[in-house]
GROMACS .gro file of C-alpha atoms in nm:
model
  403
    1UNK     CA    1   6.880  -7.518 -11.282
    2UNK     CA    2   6.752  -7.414 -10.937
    3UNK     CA    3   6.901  -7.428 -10.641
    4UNK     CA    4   6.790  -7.434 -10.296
    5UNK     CA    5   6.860  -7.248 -10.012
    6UNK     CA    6   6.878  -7.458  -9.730
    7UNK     CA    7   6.839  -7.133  -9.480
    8UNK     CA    8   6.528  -7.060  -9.633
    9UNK     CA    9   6.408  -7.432  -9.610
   10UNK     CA   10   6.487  -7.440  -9.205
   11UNK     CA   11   6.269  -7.117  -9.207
   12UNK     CA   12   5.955  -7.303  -9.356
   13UNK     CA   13   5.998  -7.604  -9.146
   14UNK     CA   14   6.049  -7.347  -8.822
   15UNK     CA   15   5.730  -7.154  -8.898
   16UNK     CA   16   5.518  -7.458  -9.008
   17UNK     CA   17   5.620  -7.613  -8.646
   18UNK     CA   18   5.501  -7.273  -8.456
   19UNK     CA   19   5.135  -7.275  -8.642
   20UNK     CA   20   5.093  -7.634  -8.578
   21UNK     CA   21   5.157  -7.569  -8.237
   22UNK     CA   22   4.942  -7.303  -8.140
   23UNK     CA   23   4.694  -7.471  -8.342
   24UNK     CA   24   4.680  -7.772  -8.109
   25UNK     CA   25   4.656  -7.508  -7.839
   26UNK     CA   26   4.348  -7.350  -7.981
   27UNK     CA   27   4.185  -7.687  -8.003
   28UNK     CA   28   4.269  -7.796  -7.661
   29UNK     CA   29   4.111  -7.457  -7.535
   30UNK     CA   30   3.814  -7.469  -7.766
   31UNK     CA   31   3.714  -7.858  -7.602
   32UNK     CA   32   3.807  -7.748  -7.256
   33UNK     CA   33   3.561  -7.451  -7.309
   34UNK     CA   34   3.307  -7.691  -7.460
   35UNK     CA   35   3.328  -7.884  -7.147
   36UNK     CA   36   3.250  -7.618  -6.887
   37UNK     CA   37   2.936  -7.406  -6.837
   38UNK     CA   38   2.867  -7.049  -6.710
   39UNK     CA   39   2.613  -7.090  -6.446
   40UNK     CA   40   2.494  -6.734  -6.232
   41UNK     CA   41   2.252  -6.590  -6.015
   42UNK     CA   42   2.183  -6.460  -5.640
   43UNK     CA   43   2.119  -6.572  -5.303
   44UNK     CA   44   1.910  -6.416  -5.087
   45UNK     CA   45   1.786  -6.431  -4.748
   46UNK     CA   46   1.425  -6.595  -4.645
   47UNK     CA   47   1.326  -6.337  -4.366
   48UNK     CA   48   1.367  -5.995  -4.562
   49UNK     CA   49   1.489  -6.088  -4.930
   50UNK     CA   50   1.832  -5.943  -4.844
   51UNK     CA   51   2.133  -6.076  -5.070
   52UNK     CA   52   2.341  -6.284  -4.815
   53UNK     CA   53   2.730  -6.208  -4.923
   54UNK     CA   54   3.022  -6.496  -4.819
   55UNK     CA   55   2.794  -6.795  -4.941
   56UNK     CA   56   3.037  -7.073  -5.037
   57UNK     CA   57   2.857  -7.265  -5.402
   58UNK     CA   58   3.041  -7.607  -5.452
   59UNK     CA   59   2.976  -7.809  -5.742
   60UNK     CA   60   2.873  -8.165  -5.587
   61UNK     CA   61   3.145  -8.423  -5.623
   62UNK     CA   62   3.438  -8.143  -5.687
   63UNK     CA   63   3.644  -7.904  -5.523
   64UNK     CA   64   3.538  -7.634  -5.774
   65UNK     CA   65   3.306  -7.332  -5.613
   66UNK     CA   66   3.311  -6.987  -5.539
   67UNK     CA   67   3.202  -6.700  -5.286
   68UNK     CA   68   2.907  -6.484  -5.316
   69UNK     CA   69   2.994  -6.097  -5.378
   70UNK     CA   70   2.847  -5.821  -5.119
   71UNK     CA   71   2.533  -5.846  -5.303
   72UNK     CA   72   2.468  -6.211  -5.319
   73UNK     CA   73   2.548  -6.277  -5.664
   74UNK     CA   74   2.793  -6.548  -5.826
   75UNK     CA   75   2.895  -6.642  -6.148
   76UNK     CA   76   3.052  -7.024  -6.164
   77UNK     CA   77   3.149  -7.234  -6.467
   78UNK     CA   78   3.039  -7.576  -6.409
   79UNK     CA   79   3.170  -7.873  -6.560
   80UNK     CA   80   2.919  -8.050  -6.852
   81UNK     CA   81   2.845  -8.349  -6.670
   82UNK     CA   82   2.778  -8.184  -6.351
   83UNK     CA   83   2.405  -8.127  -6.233
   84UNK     CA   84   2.384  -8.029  -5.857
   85UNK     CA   85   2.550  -7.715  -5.674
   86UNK     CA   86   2.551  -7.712  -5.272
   87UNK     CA   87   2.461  -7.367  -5.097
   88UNK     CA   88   2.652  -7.357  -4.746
   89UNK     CA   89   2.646  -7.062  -4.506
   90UNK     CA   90   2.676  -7.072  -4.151
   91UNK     CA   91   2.373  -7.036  -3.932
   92UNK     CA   92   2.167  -7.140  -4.222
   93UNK     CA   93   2.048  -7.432  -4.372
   94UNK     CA   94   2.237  -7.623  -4.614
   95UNK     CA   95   2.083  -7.595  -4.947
   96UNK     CA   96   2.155  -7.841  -5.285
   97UNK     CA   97   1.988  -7.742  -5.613
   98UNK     CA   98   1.922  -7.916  -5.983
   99UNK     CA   99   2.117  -7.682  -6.180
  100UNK     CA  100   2.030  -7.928  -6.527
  101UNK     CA  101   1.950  -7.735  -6.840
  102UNK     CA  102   1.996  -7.406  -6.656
  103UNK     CA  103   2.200  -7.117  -6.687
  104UNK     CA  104   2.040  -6.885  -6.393
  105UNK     CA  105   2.024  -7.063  -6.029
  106UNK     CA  106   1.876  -6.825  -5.779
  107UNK     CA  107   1.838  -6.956  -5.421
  108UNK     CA  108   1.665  -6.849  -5.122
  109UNK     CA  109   1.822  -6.928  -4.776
  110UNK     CA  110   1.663  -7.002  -4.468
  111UNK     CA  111   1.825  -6.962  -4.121
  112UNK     CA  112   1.860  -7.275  -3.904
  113UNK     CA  113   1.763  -7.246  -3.586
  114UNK     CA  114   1.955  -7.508  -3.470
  115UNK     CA  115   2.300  -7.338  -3.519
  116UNK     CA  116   2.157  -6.993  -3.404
  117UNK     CA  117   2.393  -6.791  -3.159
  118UNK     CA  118   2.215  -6.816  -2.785
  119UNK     CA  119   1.934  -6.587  -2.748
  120UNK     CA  120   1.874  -6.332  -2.470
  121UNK     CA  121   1.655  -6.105  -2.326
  122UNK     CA  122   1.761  -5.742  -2.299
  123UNK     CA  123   1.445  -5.615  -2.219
  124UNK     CA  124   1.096  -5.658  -2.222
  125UNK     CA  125   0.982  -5.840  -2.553
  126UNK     CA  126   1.316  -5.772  -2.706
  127UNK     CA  127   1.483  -6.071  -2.789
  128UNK     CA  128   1.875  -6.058  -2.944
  129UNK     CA  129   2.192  -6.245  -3.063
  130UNK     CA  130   2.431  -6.265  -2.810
  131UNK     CA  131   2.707  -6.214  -3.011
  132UNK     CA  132   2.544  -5.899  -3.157
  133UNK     CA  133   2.529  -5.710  -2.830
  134UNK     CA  134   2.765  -5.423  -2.776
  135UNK     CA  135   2.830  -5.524  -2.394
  136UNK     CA  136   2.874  -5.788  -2.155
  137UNK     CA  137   2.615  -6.087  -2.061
  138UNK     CA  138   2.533  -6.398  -1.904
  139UNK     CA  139   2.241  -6.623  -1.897
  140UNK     CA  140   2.143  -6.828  -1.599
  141UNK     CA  141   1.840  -7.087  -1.677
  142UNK     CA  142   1.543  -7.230  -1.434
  143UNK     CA  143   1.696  -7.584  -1.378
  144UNK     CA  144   2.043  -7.426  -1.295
  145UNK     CA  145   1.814  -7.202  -1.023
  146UNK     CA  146   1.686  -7.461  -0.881
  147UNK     CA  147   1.921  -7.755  -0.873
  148UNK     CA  148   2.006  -7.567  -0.549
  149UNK     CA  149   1.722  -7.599  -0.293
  150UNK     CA  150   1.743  -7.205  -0.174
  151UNK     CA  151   1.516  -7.008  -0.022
  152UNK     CA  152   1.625  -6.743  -0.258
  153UNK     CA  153   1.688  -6.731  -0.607
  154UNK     CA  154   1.999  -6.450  -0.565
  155UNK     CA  155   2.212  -6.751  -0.372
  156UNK     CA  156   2.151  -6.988  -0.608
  157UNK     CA  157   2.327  -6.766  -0.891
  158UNK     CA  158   2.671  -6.784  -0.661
  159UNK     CA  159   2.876  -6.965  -0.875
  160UNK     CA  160   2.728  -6.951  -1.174
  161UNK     CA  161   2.820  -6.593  -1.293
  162UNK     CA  162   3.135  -6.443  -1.356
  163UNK     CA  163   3.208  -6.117  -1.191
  164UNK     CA  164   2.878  -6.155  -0.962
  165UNK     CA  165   2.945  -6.096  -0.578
  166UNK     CA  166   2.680  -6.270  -0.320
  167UNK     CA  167   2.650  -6.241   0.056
  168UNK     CA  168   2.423  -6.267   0.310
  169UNK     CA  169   2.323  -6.037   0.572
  170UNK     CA  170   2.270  -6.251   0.795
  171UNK     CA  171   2.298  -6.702   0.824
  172UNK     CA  172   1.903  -6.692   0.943
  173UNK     CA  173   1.686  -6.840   0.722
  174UNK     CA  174   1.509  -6.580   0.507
  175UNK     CA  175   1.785  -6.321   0.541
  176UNK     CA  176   1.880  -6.030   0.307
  177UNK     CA  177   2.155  -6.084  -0.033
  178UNK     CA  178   2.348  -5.823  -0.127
  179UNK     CA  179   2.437  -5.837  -0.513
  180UNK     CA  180   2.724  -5.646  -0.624
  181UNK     CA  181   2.831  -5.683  -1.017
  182UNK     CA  182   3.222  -5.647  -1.072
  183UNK     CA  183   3.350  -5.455  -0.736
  184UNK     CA  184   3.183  -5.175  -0.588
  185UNK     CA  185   3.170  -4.840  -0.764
  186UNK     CA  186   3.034  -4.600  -0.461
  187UNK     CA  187   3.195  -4.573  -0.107
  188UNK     CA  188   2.841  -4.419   0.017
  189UNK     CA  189   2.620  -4.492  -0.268
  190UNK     CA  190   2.448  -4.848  -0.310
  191UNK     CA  191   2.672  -5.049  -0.520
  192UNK     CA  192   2.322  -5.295  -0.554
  193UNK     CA  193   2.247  -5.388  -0.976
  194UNK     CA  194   1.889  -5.284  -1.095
  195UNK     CA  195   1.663  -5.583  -1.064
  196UNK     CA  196   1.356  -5.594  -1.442
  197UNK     CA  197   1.115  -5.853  -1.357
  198UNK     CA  198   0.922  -5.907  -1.737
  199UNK     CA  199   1.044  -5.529  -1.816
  200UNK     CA  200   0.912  -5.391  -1.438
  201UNK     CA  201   1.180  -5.265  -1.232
  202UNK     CA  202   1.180  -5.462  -0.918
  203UNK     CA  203   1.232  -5.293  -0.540
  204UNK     CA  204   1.531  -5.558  -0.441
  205UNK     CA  205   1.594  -5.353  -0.098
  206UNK     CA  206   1.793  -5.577   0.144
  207UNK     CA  207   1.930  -5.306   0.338
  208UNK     CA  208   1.752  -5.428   0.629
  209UNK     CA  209   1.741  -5.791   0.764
  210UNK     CA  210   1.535  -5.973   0.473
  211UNK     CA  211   1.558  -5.926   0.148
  212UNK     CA  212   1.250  -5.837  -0.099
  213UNK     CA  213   1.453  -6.109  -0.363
  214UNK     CA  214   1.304  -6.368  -0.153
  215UNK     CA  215   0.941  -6.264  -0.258
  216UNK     CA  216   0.994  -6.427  -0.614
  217UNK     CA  217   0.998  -6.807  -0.655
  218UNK     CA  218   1.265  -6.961  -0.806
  219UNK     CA  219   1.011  -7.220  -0.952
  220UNK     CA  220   0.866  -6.930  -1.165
  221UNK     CA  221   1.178  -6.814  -1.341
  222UNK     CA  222   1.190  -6.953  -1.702
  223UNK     CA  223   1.590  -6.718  -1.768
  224UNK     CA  224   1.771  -6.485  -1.586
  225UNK     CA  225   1.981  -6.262  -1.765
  226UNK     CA  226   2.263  -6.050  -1.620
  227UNK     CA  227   2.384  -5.683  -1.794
  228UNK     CA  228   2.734  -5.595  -1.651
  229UNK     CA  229   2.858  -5.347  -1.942
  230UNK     CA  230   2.808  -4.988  -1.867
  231UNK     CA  231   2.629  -4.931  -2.195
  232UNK     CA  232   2.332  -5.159  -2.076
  233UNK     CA  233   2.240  -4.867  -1.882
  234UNK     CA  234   2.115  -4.735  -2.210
  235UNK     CA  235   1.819  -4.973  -2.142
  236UNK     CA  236   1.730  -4.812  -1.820
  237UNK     CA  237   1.883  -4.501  -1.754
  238UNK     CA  238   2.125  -4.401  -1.423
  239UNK     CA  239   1.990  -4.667  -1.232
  240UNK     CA  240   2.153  -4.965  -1.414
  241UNK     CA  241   2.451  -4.786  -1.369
  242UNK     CA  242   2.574  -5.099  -1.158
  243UNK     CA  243   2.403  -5.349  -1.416
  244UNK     CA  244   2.106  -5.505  -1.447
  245UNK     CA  245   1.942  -5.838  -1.361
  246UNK     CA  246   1.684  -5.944  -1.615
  247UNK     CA  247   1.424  -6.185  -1.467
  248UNK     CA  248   1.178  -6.322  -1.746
  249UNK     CA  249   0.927  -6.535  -1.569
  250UNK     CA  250   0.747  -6.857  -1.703
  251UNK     CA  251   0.497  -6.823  -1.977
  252UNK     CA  252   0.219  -7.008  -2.165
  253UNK     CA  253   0.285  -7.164  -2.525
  254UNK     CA  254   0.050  -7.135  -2.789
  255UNK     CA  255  -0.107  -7.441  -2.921
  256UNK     CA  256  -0.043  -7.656  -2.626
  257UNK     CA  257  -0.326  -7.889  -2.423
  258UNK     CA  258  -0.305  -7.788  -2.065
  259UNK     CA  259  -0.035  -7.940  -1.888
  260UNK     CA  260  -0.030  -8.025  -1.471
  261UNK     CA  261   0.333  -8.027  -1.315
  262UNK     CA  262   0.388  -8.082  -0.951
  263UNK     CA  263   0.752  -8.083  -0.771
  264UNK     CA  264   0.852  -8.169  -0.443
  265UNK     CA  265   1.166  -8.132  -0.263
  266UNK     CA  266   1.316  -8.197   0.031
  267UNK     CA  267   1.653  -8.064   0.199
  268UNK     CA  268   1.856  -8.139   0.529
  269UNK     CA  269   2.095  -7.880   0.710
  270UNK     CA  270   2.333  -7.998   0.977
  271UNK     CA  271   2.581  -7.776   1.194
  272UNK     CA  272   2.933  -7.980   1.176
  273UNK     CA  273   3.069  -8.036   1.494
  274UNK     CA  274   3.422  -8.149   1.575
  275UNK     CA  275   3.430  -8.409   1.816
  276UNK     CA  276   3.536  -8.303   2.171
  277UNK     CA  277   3.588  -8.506   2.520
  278UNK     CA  278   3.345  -8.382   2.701
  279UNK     CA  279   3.316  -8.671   2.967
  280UNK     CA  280   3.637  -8.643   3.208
  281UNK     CA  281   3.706  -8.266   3.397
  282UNK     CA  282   4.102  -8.113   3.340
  283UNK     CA  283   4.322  -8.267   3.634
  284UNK     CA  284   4.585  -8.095   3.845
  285UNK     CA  285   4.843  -8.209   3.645
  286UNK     CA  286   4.953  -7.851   3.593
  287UNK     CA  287   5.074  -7.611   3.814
  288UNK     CA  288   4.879  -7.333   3.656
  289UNK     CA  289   4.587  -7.480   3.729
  290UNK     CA  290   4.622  -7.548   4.096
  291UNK     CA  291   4.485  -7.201   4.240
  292UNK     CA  292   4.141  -7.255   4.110
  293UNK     CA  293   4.088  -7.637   4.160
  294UNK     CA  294   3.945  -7.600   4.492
  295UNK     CA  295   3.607  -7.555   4.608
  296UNK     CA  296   3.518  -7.485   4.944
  297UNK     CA  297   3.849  -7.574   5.004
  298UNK     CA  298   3.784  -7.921   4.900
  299UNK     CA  299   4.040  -8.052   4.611
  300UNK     CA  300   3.812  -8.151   4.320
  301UNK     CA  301   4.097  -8.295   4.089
  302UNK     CA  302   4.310  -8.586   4.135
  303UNK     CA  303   4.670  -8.544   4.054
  304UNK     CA  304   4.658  -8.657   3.717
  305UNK     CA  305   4.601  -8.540   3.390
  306UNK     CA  306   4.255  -8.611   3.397
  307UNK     CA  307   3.973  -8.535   3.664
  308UNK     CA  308   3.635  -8.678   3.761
  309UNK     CA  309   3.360  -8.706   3.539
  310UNK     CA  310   3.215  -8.352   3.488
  311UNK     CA  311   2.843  -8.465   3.570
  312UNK     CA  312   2.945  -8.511   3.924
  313UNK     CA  313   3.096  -8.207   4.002
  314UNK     CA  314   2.918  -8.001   4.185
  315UNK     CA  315   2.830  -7.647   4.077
  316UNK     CA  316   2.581  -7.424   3.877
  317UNK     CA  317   2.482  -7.665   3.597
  318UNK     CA  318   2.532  -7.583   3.255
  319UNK     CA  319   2.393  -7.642   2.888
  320UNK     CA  320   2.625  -7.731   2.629
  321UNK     CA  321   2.663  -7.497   2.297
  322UNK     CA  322   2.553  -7.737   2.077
  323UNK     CA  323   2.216  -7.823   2.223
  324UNK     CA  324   2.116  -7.429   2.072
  325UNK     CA  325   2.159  -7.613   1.722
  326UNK     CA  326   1.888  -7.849   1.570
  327UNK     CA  327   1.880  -8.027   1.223
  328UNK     CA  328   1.756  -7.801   0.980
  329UNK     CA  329   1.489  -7.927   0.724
  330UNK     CA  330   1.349  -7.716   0.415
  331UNK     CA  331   1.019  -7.853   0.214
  332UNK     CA  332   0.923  -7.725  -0.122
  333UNK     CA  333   0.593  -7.765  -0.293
  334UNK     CA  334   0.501  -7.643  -0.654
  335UNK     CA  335   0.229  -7.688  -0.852
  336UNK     CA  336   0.164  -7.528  -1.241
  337UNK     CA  337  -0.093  -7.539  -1.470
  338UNK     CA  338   0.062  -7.427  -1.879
  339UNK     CA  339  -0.114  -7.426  -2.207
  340UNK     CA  340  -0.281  -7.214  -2.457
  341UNK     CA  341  -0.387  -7.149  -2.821
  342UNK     CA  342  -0.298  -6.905  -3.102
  343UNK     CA  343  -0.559  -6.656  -2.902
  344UNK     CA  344  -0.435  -6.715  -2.548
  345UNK     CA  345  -0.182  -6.866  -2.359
  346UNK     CA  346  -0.167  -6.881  -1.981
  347UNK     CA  347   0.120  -7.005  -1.687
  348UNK     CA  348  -0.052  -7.014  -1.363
  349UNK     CA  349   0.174  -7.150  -1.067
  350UNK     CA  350   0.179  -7.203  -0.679
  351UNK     CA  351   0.431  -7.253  -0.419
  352UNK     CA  352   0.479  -7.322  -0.071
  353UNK     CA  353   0.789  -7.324   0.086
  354UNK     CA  354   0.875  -7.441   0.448
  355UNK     CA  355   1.237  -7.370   0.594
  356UNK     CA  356   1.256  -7.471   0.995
  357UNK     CA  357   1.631  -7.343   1.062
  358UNK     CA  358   1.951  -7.505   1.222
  359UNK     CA  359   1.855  -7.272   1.559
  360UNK     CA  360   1.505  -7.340   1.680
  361UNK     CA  361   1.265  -7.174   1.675
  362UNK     CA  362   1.368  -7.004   1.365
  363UNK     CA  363   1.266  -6.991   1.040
  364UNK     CA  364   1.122  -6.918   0.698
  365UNK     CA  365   0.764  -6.961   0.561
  366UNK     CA  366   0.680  -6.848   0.196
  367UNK     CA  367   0.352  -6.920   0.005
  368UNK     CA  368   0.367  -6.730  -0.354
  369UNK     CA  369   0.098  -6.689  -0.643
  370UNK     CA  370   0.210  -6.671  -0.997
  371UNK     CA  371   0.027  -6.603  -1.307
  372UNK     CA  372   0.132  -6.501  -1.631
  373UNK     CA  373  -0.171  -6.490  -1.912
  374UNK     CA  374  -0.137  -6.355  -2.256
  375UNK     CA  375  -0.410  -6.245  -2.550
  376UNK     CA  376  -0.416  -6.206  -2.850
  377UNK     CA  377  -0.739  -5.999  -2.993
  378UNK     CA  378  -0.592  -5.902  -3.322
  379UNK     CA  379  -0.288  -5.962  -3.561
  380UNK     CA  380  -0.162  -5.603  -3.433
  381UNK     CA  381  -0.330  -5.651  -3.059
  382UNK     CA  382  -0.166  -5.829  -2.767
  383UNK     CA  383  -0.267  -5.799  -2.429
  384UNK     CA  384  -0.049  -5.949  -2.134
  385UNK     CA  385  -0.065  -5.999  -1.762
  386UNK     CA  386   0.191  -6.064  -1.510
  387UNK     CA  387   0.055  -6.105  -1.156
  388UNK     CA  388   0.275  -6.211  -0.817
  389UNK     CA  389   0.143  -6.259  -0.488
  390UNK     CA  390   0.397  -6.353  -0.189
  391UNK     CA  391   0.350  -6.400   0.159
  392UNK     CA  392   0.634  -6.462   0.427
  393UNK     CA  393   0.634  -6.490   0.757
  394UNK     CA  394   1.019  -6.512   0.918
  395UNK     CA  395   1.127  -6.618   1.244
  396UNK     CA  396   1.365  -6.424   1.366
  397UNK     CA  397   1.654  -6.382   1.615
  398UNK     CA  398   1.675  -6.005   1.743
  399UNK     CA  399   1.993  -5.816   1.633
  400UNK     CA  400   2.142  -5.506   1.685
  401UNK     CA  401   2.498  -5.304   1.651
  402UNK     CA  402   2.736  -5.279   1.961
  403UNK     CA  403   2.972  -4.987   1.998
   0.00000   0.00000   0.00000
């Protein structure tokens, strides 16, 4: 007769537990593996076929996704009954793709212009990110240089530019702006930044009584860009060594009917006065002034604190300080013809401005010419023309130093 151990029994039953277990395990695995899919492929960029890395892929309706590598590839295992992956970068257009029966997705991204970093100018027909200069900038456009009715462009950027230092030479109308870009750098030297009109350097001298700033019209001024890190002297050698001032006039666009804009403006300047009693003379009242109250020995004040009118006194008569000052009155007048096609494109402009000054007979006359064409005679052939008449003629007060 046989007899059992029951050690050996509890063995069987212990192992036959353990394989049933990992055998559920394997099972569970196998159908969570049948339920997911491996899809791959690479994302690249629309303008030079470049892999774009850091490109987040979500599968639609979940929070599963995954990165793209330094290359642009990605390898994602997508659930069975999912069919559409999302393509998100930033700066470029969201992208969602059929990814149904396929194992490969490759995408191509396009940038969205829209979302772009600001643009500027750094120099003739060179156009870059902002955020992927090495130095500091700012970027003043036409409506913010003209909200201000000036006869000069340089005064309307006070205010608007950190770091940027504007005075005048003189308070005449038409008088000189001195420009100075964080603090002055030379005790001797001029401290002045260089001035690129569409990639020309620009003679800005205003060491004399006008300024040659006033010669461009603020009307004509499509940006204004201003350079204040040392390293934009790189663009322009020792001059810009106090920064530069980019000016990028107003252009033609192509495929666009001509188009007629006029603007008027009109502008008031008033010196404040504080009101004053200027009706009643100073009485005796104090002894001070009792040793020059008579004339021709004849007593002139009563003995109050208040004397007789002043128009009856007799004496050399006298014009008030206030009659020098008039209301001052500014008129501006523009006129622009735009347009073009995918050959040409053209910005032709005129402007007259008319600035009678709060001290007559002063003031400032300007009458400018702009025109700005552009042709294009071949796919590696372009041909463009920046022309700027300006005429002023300045009323001025004579000045001079005294020692």
């Amino acid at each position: 007769m046989a007899v059992l151990n029951p050690i050996n029994n509890l063995n069987h039953q212990f192992m036959r537990k353990i394989l049933m277990f990992f055998a559920v395990i394997l099972a569970t695995a196998s159908a969570a593996l049948a339920q997911t899919r491996p899809v791959q492929g690479t994302v690249t960029n629309a303008e030079d076929g470049s892999g774009v890395p850091g490109v987040m892929i979500q599968v639609k309706g979940t929070t599963l996704g995954v990165m793209t590598d330094s290359d642009g590839k990605y390898t994602l295992n997508v659930p069975a009954g999912s069919t559409t992956l999302i393509f998100s970068f930033v700066g470029m257009k969201r992208v969602e793709v059929d990814i149904a029966g396929r194992s490969t997705v490759d995408v191509v991204m396009e940038s969205d212009t829209q979302v772009m970093d600001e643009i500027v100018v750094t120099a003739l027909g060179i156009r870059t990110e902002k955020k992927a200069l090495g130095y500091s900038t700012s970027e003043v456009k036409s409506d913010e240089l003209t909200a201000t009715r000036t006869n000069s462009f340089a005064t309307a950027l006070s205010g608007k530019v950190a770091g940027l230092s504007i005075s005048t030479t003189s308070s005449q109308a038409g008088s000189g702006t001195r420009i100075v870009l964080r603090g002055g750098s030379s005790i001797t030297g001029s401290n002045q930044p260089l001035f690129v009109v569409n990639g020309v350097p620009f003679d800005a001298d205003n060491s004399g009584s006008s300024s040659g700033l006033a010669d461009i019209d603020p009307n004509a001024i499509e940006s204004l860009s201003v350079l204040k890190g040392a390293a934009a002297s790189a663009l322009y050698g020792s001059r810009a060594a106090n920064g530069v001032i980019l000016i990028t006039l107003k252009s033609g666009t192509a495929d666009q009917k001509p188009v007629v804009n006029f603007k008027h403006t009109s502008s008031f300047d008033k010196i404040y006065e504080i009101p004053l009693q200027k009706t009643w003379a100073q009485g005796n009242y104090s002894v001070a002034a009792q040793d020059w109250v008579y004339i021709d020995g004849d007593t002139q004040f009563t003995s109050t604190s208040w004397g007789p009118r002043i128009s009856e006194l007799p004496g050399v008569e006298y014009y008030d300080r206030w009659q020098v000052f008039r209301t001052g009155y500014t008129m501006d007048n523009t006129i622009s013809v735009t347009g073009g096609t995918d050959m040409a494109q053209y910005f032709v402009s005129y402007s007259n401005t008319n600035n009678d000054g709060v001290v007559g007979p002063l003031g400032f006359k300007r009458n400018s010419i702009n025109a700005n064409t552009t042709f294009k005679f071949t796919p590696r052939l372009t041909v463009s023309s920046n022309a700027m008449y300006s005429n002023q003629d300045i009323d001025r007060m004579e000045e001079g130093n005294a020692n």
